[in-house]
């Protein structure tokens, strides 16, 4: 016990503290009937009981003989570190990078932010024939789907147009022309990072022509082009999806394209066109600096965690989680987006029939060699906690997940 108390004291006296992602989680994590309870720790008072359990996991786990662990647990209620192990070690976050993106977006963009795709027209209408341009302006809205595009076609027909002559123009000026994120693996099945998407695909003009024809508009003499919105074009329709809607799929399902859309909308808010990844990184670093850490000590290559170049630390992740908890306007929108242990999202099959089920709300992360988990839970004494666990160098993802589940159960029981 003295060993772990000394380690914790040393940590507290140190300077200020502040994932190709998983679509599904296999049912290979711990349940109550397989959990080994630390009976010695159970007789100790809070927080020594939890510290002893975490200390044993961090020192005795066979997994850590061949891999690295970064772990930090913060007692939000007491505003103090509960346990730390390699908390400042920089590691790849995998999909827990989405927490960095989400909290930064809520901080800089605000809870009311809307992702927008718009349709404009410029030309003349002779009878029921429109001659000119219909311009689709992309705002990198990942939730824009075929139903929304079909509505756009309906609005065109509703203007009294039954014949279109001219062009369907795609305005892609919202972001740069890079199709992939920095440090993405070439052999992954990656989405194209286009600002104009429908159902996650970049073939919007072609599909719009099909939907116009379906709505009764003759489109025999129409060409497709890339261009820019004319200053005197007239708005026909706009489709919007809220940041809350996007965060739900981005976090619950660990959707990479949704995360990159948030990342580039954050970049667009920097004020320079087209949006570039470096602008989003600058804003993220501004927030990190505001928290008392140095943004330049980390790498924020993309918004999803797919990049080989992303590097964070448990200390940074916990600092962001603490900041979110301290800002009700952020916390109230972040928390509902996080997967719930044993109930939904990428945690649906994990920690079932344990004290962590329905309690832990956290973002998972999995790429080759990395397994991570970061989020919130409530301890048995009612204290609210946040935590970050990064297992690096694990050859089997299930080993990292089982270790993380045991940590979470120890925090909750």
Short mmCIF file of C-alpha atoms in Angstrom, two decimals:
data_model
loop_
_atom_site.label_atom_id
_atom_site.label_comp_id
_atom_site.label_asym_id
_atom_site.label_seq_id
_atom_site.Cartn_x
_atom_site.Cartn_y
_atom_site.Cartn_z
CA UNK A 1 0.00 0.00 0.00
CA UNK A 2 2.88 2.37 0.81
CA UNK A 3 4.24 1.84 -2.69
CA UNK A 4 1.05 3.03 -4.36
CA UNK A 5 0.53 5.91 -1.92
CA UNK A 6 4.08 7.07 -2.66
CA UNK A 7 3.52 6.88 -6.42
CA UNK A 8 0.34 8.91 -6.18
CA UNK A 9 1.95 11.51 -3.92
CA UNK A 10 4.89 11.85 -6.31
CA UNK A 11 2.48 12.40 -9.18
CA UNK A 12 0.50 15.06 -7.32
CA UNK A 13 3.68 16.95 -6.41
CA UNK A 14 4.75 17.01 -10.04
CA UNK A 15 3.81 19.94 -12.29
CA UNK A 16 0.12 20.81 -12.96
CA UNK A 17 -2.10 18.06 -14.28
CA UNK A 18 -4.52 18.87 -16.05
CA UNK A 19 -9.20 4.81 -33.17
CA UNK A 20 -9.99 2.43 -38.97
CA UNK A 21 -12.09 2.74 -35.81
CA UNK A 22 -14.26 0.15 -34.23
CA UNK A 23 -17.73 -0.10 -35.74
CA UNK A 24 -18.70 -2.83 -33.30
CA UNK A 25 -17.18 -4.23 -30.16
CA UNK A 26 -16.91 -8.04 -29.97
CA UNK A 27 -18.46 -9.71 -26.96
CA UNK A 28 -15.13 -10.63 -25.42
CA UNK A 29 -15.02 -8.28 -22.43
CA UNK A 30 -15.56 -9.09 -18.80
CA UNK A 31 -18.85 -9.80 -17.11
CA UNK A 32 -19.59 -10.15 -13.42
CA UNK A 33 -19.18 -13.93 -13.39
CA UNK A 34 -15.59 -13.66 -14.68
CA UNK A 35 -14.47 -10.61 -12.69
CA UNK A 36 -11.79 -11.27 -10.11
CA UNK A 37 -12.60 -9.06 -7.13
CA UNK A 38 -9.70 -7.69 -5.08
CA UNK A 39 -10.92 -8.80 -1.65
CA UNK A 40 -8.07 -7.06 0.18
CA UNK A 41 -8.91 -3.74 -1.42
CA UNK A 42 -12.60 -4.16 -0.68
CA UNK A 43 -11.93 -3.75 3.06
CA UNK A 44 -10.16 -0.41 2.60
CA UNK A 45 -11.90 2.99 2.72
CA UNK A 46 -12.31 5.26 -0.27
CA UNK A 47 -10.12 6.16 -2.13
CA UNK A 48 -7.46 3.72 -0.95
CA UNK A 49 -9.53 0.74 -2.07
CA UNK A 50 -9.67 1.98 -5.65
CA UNK A 51 -6.04 3.07 -5.66
CA UNK A 52 -4.90 -0.35 -4.49
CA UNK A 53 -6.92 -2.12 -7.17
CA UNK A 54 -5.62 0.14 -9.90
CA UNK A 55 -2.08 -0.16 -8.57
CA UNK A 56 -2.23 -3.93 -8.81
CA UNK A 57 -3.68 -3.80 -12.31
CA UNK A 58 -0.95 -1.39 -13.41
CA UNK A 59 1.87 -3.45 -11.91
CA UNK A 60 0.77 -7.09 -12.07
CA UNK A 61 -1.15 -7.38 -15.34
CA UNK A 62 0.60 -9.83 -17.72
CA UNK A 63 -0.48 -7.54 -20.60
CA UNK A 64 1.91 -4.83 -19.40
CA UNK A 65 4.94 -7.10 -19.69
CA UNK A 66 4.79 -6.67 -23.47
CA UNK A 67 2.91 -3.37 -23.90
CA UNK A 68 2.72 0.16 -22.52
CA UNK A 69 0.03 1.72 -20.36
CA UNK A 70 -0.94 5.34 -19.90
CA UNK A 71 -3.61 5.86 -17.25
CA UNK A 72 -5.04 8.81 -15.35
CA UNK A 73 -8.17 8.92 -13.20
CA UNK A 74 -9.41 12.25 -11.87
CA UNK A 75 -11.91 12.73 -9.06
CA UNK A 76 -14.03 15.60 -10.42
CA UNK A 77 -15.98 15.98 -7.19
CA UNK A 78 -12.83 16.37 -5.08
CA UNK A 79 -10.90 18.00 -7.96
CA UNK A 80 -7.85 15.84 -7.42
CA UNK A 81 -5.96 13.03 -9.11
CA UNK A 82 -7.10 9.60 -7.96
CA UNK A 83 -4.54 7.47 -9.76
CA UNK A 84 -1.84 7.97 -12.38
CA UNK A 85 0.47 5.73 -14.36
CA UNK A 86 2.55 7.21 -17.20
CA UNK A 87 0.01 10.03 -17.36
CA UNK A 88 2.29 12.28 -19.40
CA UNK A 89 3.39 9.62 -21.86
CA UNK A 90 2.53 10.66 -25.41
CA UNK A 91 0.68 7.88 -27.19
CA UNK A 92 -1.56 7.37 -30.18
CA UNK A 93 -5.18 7.89 -29.10
CA UNK A 94 -6.95 5.87 -31.81
CA UNK A 95 -10.62 6.88 -31.85
CA UNK A 96 -10.50 8.64 -28.48
CA UNK A 97 -9.10 11.45 -30.66
CA UNK A 98 -12.77 12.13 -31.40
CA UNK A 99 -13.07 13.47 -27.84
CA UNK A 100 -10.45 16.10 -28.65
CA UNK A 101 -12.38 17.02 -31.79
CA UNK A 102 -15.79 17.07 -30.10
CA UNK A 103 -14.77 19.16 -27.09
CA UNK A 104 -12.83 21.59 -29.29
CA UNK A 105 -15.84 21.95 -31.59
CA UNK A 106 -18.24 22.58 -28.71
CA UNK A 107 -15.79 25.15 -27.33
CA UNK A 108 -15.12 27.02 -30.57
CA UNK A 109 -18.28 26.45 -32.66
CA UNK A 110 -20.87 26.39 -29.88
CA UNK A 111 -23.76 24.05 -29.21
CA UNK A 112 -26.03 25.68 -31.80
CA UNK A 113 -23.69 25.14 -34.74
CA UNK A 114 -25.32 23.86 -37.95
CA UNK A 115 -23.77 21.85 -40.78
CA UNK A 116 -25.15 23.24 -44.02
CA UNK A 117 -25.64 22.21 -47.66
CA UNK A 118 -27.33 24.75 -49.96
CA UNK A 119 -28.81 24.98 -53.44
CA UNK A 120 -28.80 28.22 -55.48
CA UNK A 121 -30.01 29.18 -58.94
CA UNK A 122 -28.85 31.75 -61.45
CA UNK A 123 -30.44 32.10 -64.88
CA UNK A 124 -33.77 32.80 -66.52
CA UNK A 125 -37.09 31.03 -66.41
CA UNK A 126 -39.03 31.03 -69.70
CA UNK A 127 -42.37 29.44 -69.07
CA UNK A 128 -41.41 26.23 -67.31
CA UNK A 129 -37.89 26.00 -68.77
CA UNK A 130 -34.97 27.19 -66.66
CA UNK A 131 -31.75 28.04 -68.45
CA UNK A 132 -28.72 28.64 -66.28
CA UNK A 133 -26.90 27.16 -63.29
CA UNK A 134 -28.11 25.24 -60.28
CA UNK A 135 -25.24 25.39 -57.78
CA UNK A 136 -24.82 22.97 -54.89
CA UNK A 137 -22.69 24.52 -52.14
CA UNK A 138 -21.07 22.01 -49.83
CA UNK A 139 -20.48 22.66 -46.14
CA UNK A 140 -19.16 19.16 -45.40
CA UNK A 141 -22.33 17.96 -43.75
CA UNK A 142 -21.90 14.19 -43.25
CA UNK A 143 -25.59 13.76 -42.37
CA UNK A 144 -26.84 15.10 -45.73
CA UNK A 145 -28.48 12.08 -47.35
CA UNK A 146 -30.51 11.05 -50.37
CA UNK A 147 -33.75 12.18 -48.74
CA UNK A 148 -32.35 15.69 -48.37
CA UNK A 149 -31.16 15.69 -51.98
CA UNK A 150 -34.59 14.51 -53.07
CA UNK A 151 -36.08 17.47 -51.22
CA UNK A 152 -33.78 19.78 -53.18
CA UNK A 153 -35.11 18.31 -56.42
CA UNK A 154 -38.66 18.82 -55.17
CA UNK A 155 -37.97 22.49 -54.44
CA UNK A 156 -36.68 22.98 -57.99
CA UNK A 157 -39.80 21.43 -59.47
CA UNK A 158 -41.94 23.43 -57.06
CA UNK A 159 -40.54 26.63 -58.62
CA UNK A 160 -42.48 25.72 -61.74
CA UNK A 161 -39.53 24.20 -63.57
CA UNK A 162 -40.13 21.11 -65.66
CA UNK A 163 -37.15 21.47 -68.02
CA UNK A 164 -33.57 22.32 -67.10
CA UNK A 165 -30.99 23.57 -69.59
CA UNK A 166 -27.55 24.53 -68.36
CA UNK A 167 -25.32 23.24 -65.61
CA UNK A 168 -25.30 21.56 -62.25
CA UNK A 169 -22.38 23.24 -60.49
CA UNK A 170 -20.60 21.80 -57.46
CA UNK A 171 -19.06 24.48 -55.24
CA UNK A 172 -16.35 22.69 -53.25
CA UNK A 173 -14.58 25.84 -52.03
CA UNK A 174 -15.34 25.25 -48.35
CA UNK A 175 -12.19 23.13 -47.86
CA UNK A 176 -8.94 22.24 -49.58
CA UNK A 177 -8.69 19.51 -52.20
CA UNK A 178 -7.00 16.88 -50.01
CA UNK A 179 -9.05 13.69 -50.17
CA UNK A 180 -7.43 11.95 -47.20
CA UNK A 181 -6.17 12.99 -43.81
CA UNK A 182 -2.49 13.39 -43.00
CA UNK A 183 -0.95 10.11 -41.91
CA UNK A 184 -3.78 7.88 -43.13
CA UNK A 185 -2.79 4.45 -44.38
CA UNK A 186 -3.07 4.14 -48.16
CA UNK A 187 -4.51 0.62 -47.97
CA UNK A 188 -7.41 1.51 -45.64
CA UNK A 189 -10.91 1.85 -47.06
CA UNK A 190 -11.07 5.59 -46.38
CA UNK A 191 -13.88 8.01 -47.17
CA UNK A 192 -13.18 10.91 -49.53
CA UNK A 193 -13.00 14.16 -47.59
CA UNK A 194 -15.20 16.23 -49.88
CA UNK A 195 -17.22 19.25 -48.68
CA UNK A 196 -20.15 18.09 -50.83
CA UNK A 197 -21.47 14.71 -49.76
CA UNK A 198 -24.65 12.70 -49.99
CA UNK A 199 -24.88 9.52 -47.97
CA UNK A 200 -21.11 9.84 -47.35
CA UNK A 201 -20.36 9.77 -51.09
CA UNK A 202 -18.97 12.59 -53.22
CA UNK A 203 -21.06 11.95 -56.35
CA UNK A 204 -23.65 14.58 -55.45
CA UNK A 205 -24.13 16.28 -58.87
CA UNK A 206 -24.74 12.97 -60.62
CA UNK A 207 -27.24 11.86 -58.02
CA UNK A 208 -28.93 15.26 -58.10
CA UNK A 209 -29.53 14.90 -61.84
CA UNK A 210 -31.15 11.53 -61.16
CA UNK A 211 -33.37 12.98 -58.44
CA UNK A 212 -34.41 15.89 -60.67
CA UNK A 213 -35.47 13.44 -63.36
CA UNK A 214 -37.30 11.40 -60.77
CA UNK A 215 -39.23 14.48 -59.64
CA UNK A 216 -40.40 15.17 -63.20
CA UNK A 217 -37.78 17.66 -64.42
CA UNK A 218 -36.37 17.04 -67.90
CA UNK A 219 -32.57 17.14 -67.66
CA UNK A 220 -31.48 15.96 -71.11
CA UNK A 221 -29.43 19.08 -71.84
CA UNK A 222 -27.52 19.44 -68.55
CA UNK A 223 -23.77 19.33 -67.94
CA UNK A 224 -21.89 18.88 -64.67
CA UNK A 225 -19.16 21.26 -63.57
CA UNK A 226 -17.10 22.44 -60.62
CA UNK A 227 -17.15 26.11 -59.88
CA UNK A 228 -18.00 28.86 -57.43
CA UNK A 229 -21.28 30.35 -56.30
CA UNK A 230 -22.13 33.51 -58.21
CA UNK A 231 -22.57 36.56 -56.00
CA UNK A 232 -26.02 37.28 -57.43
CA UNK A 233 -27.33 33.70 -57.28
CA UNK A 234 -30.66 33.16 -55.53
CA UNK A 235 -31.11 30.70 -52.70
CA UNK A 236 -33.47 27.82 -53.49
CA UNK A 237 -33.07 25.65 -50.40
CA UNK A 238 -30.78 24.94 -47.47
CA UNK A 239 -30.47 21.74 -45.47
CA UNK A 240 -29.04 21.88 -41.95
CA UNK A 241 -28.06 19.30 -39.36
CA UNK A 242 -27.10 20.31 -35.84
CA UNK A 243 -23.80 19.61 -34.13
CA UNK A 244 -25.73 17.43 -31.65
CA UNK A 245 -26.99 15.21 -34.49
CA UNK A 246 -23.50 14.86 -35.93
CA UNK A 247 -21.91 14.18 -32.53
CA UNK A 248 -24.34 11.33 -31.84
CA UNK A 249 -23.15 9.27 -34.79
CA UNK A 250 -19.56 10.45 -34.54
CA UNK A 251 -19.21 9.32 -30.92
CA UNK A 252 -21.72 6.50 -30.42
CA UNK A 253 -20.75 4.71 -33.63
CA UNK A 254 -17.19 6.05 -33.88
CA UNK A 255 -17.87 7.32 -37.38
CA UNK A 256 -14.66 8.59 -38.97
CA UNK A 257 -16.21 10.70 -41.72
CA UNK A 258 -18.44 12.49 -39.22
CA UNK A 259 -15.36 13.27 -37.12
CA UNK A 260 -13.49 14.66 -40.11
CA UNK A 261 -16.51 16.78 -41.02
CA UNK A 262 -16.47 18.29 -37.52
CA UNK A 263 -12.69 18.79 -37.81
CA UNK A 264 -13.00 20.69 -41.10
CA UNK A 265 -15.99 22.74 -39.96
CA UNK A 266 -13.82 23.71 -36.99
CA UNK A 267 -11.09 24.62 -39.48
CA UNK A 268 -13.55 26.71 -41.51
CA UNK A 269 -14.40 28.73 -38.41
CA UNK A 270 -10.79 29.94 -38.33
CA UNK A 271 -11.83 32.46 -40.97
CA UNK A 272 -9.61 31.61 -43.94
CA UNK A 273 -10.81 29.85 -47.08
CA UNK A 274 -10.48 27.13 -48.02
CA UNK A 275 -10.50 25.31 -44.69
CA UNK A 276 -7.29 23.42 -44.02
CA UNK A 277 -6.36 20.92 -41.34
CA UNK A 278 -3.74 23.29 -39.95
CA UNK A 279 -6.48 25.76 -39.01
CA UNK A 280 -8.29 23.13 -36.93
CA UNK A 281 -5.01 22.16 -35.28
CA UNK A 282 -4.37 25.81 -34.41
CA UNK A 283 -7.76 26.13 -32.70
CA UNK A 284 -7.30 22.85 -30.81
CA UNK A 285 -3.90 24.02 -29.60
CA UNK A 286 -5.44 27.30 -28.45
CA UNK A 287 -7.83 25.34 -26.24
CA UNK A 288 -5.02 23.12 -24.93
CA UNK A 289 -2.95 26.19 -24.06
CA UNK A 290 -5.99 27.65 -22.29
CA UNK A 291 -6.07 24.53 -20.09
CA UNK A 292 -2.51 25.16 -18.90
CA UNK A 293 -0.76 22.61 -21.13
CA UNK A 294 1.37 23.24 -24.23
CA UNK A 295 -0.41 22.54 -27.46
CA UNK A 296 2.90 22.09 -29.25
CA UNK A 297 3.66 19.06 -27.07
CA UNK A 298 1.05 17.03 -28.94
CA UNK A 299 0.10 16.16 -32.53
CA UNK A 300 -3.44 16.64 -33.84
CA UNK A 301 -3.14 15.37 -37.40
CA UNK A 302 -6.82 14.67 -38.03
CA UNK A 303 -10.20 14.64 -36.33
CA UNK A 304 -10.91 10.92 -36.17
CA UNK A 305 -7.73 9.30 -34.86
CA UNK A 306 -7.05 7.36 -38.04
CA UNK A 307 -3.74 9.13 -38.54
CA UNK A 308 -0.46 7.51 -37.60
CA UNK A 309 0.69 10.98 -36.56
CA UNK A 310 -1.82 11.70 -33.77
CA UNK A 311 -0.17 11.85 -30.35
CA UNK A 312 -1.81 12.80 -27.05
CA UNK A 313 -1.37 11.84 -23.39
CA UNK A 314 -3.76 10.70 -20.65
CA UNK A 315 -2.98 14.00 -18.91
CA UNK A 316 -4.24 15.94 -21.94
CA UNK A 317 -7.35 13.80 -22.40
CA UNK A 318 -8.30 14.15 -18.75
CA UNK A 319 -7.68 17.91 -18.90
CA UNK A 320 -10.18 18.14 -21.77
CA UNK A 321 -12.70 15.94 -19.95
CA UNK A 322 -12.32 18.08 -16.83
CA UNK A 323 -12.82 21.24 -18.84
CA UNK A 324 -15.94 19.84 -20.49
CA UNK A 325 -17.37 18.86 -17.08
CA UNK A 326 -16.67 22.36 -15.72
CA UNK A 327 -18.56 23.94 -18.64
CA UNK A 328 -22.22 22.86 -18.43
CA UNK A 329 -22.93 24.15 -21.93
CA UNK A 330 -20.30 21.70 -23.26
CA UNK A 331 -20.87 18.80 -20.86
CA UNK A 332 -24.63 18.69 -21.47
CA UNK A 333 -24.01 18.16 -25.20
CA UNK A 334 -20.94 15.92 -24.95
CA UNK A 335 -22.19 13.40 -22.39
CA UNK A 336 -25.30 12.21 -24.30
CA UNK A 337 -23.12 11.46 -27.34
CA UNK A 338 -20.83 9.03 -25.48
CA UNK A 339 -21.40 5.25 -25.65
CA UNK A 340 -22.87 3.75 -22.48
CA UNK A 341 -21.28 0.57 -21.11
CA UNK A 342 -23.41 -2.50 -21.72
CA UNK A 343 -26.15 -0.49 -23.44
CA UNK A 344 -25.31 1.24 -26.70
CA UNK A 345 -22.74 2.35 -29.25
CA UNK A 346 -19.30 0.79 -29.30
CA UNK A 347 -19.68 -0.13 -25.60
CA UNK A 348 -22.91 -2.05 -26.10
CA UNK A 349 -21.32 -5.46 -25.51
CA UNK A 350 -18.83 -4.44 -22.85
CA UNK A 351 -18.99 -4.51 -19.02
CA UNK A 352 -22.38 -6.20 -19.00
CA UNK A 353 -23.61 -7.46 -15.60
CA UNK A 354 -21.00 -5.41 -13.74
CA UNK A 355 -21.13 -2.24 -11.65
CA UNK A 356 -19.91 -0.36 -14.74
CA UNK A 357 -22.93 -1.22 -16.88
CA UNK A 358 -25.08 1.86 -17.44
CA UNK A 359 -22.56 3.88 -15.45
CA UNK A 360 -19.48 4.31 -17.64
CA UNK A 361 -19.95 6.72 -20.56
CA UNK A 362 -16.80 6.79 -22.63
CA UNK A 363 -15.25 6.93 -26.09
CA UNK A 364 -13.53 3.80 -27.31
CA UNK A 365 -10.52 3.61 -29.59
CA UNK A 366 -9.04 0.77 -31.63
CA UNK A 367 -6.39 0.67 -34.33
CA UNK A 368 -3.68 -1.90 -34.87
CA UNK A 369 -1.56 -1.98 -31.73
CA UNK A 370 -3.68 0.57 -29.85
CA UNK A 371 -6.69 0.18 -27.60
CA UNK A 372 -8.03 3.12 -25.61
CA UNK A 373 -10.96 4.31 -23.53
CA UNK A 374 -11.70 7.75 -22.08
CA UNK A 375 -14.78 9.24 -20.45
CA UNK A 376 -16.80 9.50 -17.25
CA UNK A 377 -18.30 7.36 -14.51
CA UNK A 378 -19.66 7.66 -10.98
CA UNK A 379 -17.88 5.93 -8.12
CA UNK A 380 -19.66 3.96 -5.41
CA UNK A 381 -19.34 6.90 -3.01
CA UNK A 382 -21.15 9.18 -5.47
CA UNK A 383 -18.05 11.03 -6.68
CA UNK A 384 -17.97 11.87 -10.36
CA UNK A 385 -14.81 10.66 -12.08
CA UNK A 386 -13.17 11.07 -15.47
CA UNK A 387 -10.44 8.86 -16.84
CA UNK A 388 -8.24 8.02 -19.79
CA UNK A 389 -6.71 4.60 -20.46
CA UNK A 390 -4.38 4.00 -23.40
CA UNK A 391 -2.93 0.56 -24.05
CA UNK A 392 -0.17 0.81 -26.65
CA UNK A 393 1.62 -2.09 -28.28
CA UNK A 394 -1.20 -4.58 -27.70
CA UNK A 395 -1.29 -7.33 -30.30
CA UNK A 396 -4.88 -8.34 -29.55
CA UNK A 397 -7.47 -5.63 -29.08
CA UNK A 398 -9.52 -7.78 -26.73
CA UNK A 399 -6.64 -7.76 -24.21
CA UNK A 400 -6.67 -3.98 -24.08
CA UNK A 401 -10.47 -3.88 -23.80
CA UNK A 402 -10.46 -6.42 -20.96
CA UNK A 403 -7.86 -4.40 -19.07
CA UNK A 404 -9.89 -1.20 -19.53
CA UNK A 405 -13.08 -2.94 -18.42
CA UNK A 406 -11.39 -4.09 -15.21
CA UNK A 407 -10.25 -0.55 -14.51
CA UNK A 408 -13.78 0.74 -15.01
CA UNK A 409 -15.31 -1.92 -12.77
CA UNK A 410 -12.79 -1.05 -10.06
CA UNK A 411 -13.83 2.61 -10.34
CA UNK A 412 -17.55 1.84 -10.13
CA UNK A 413 -17.95 -1.02 -7.64
#
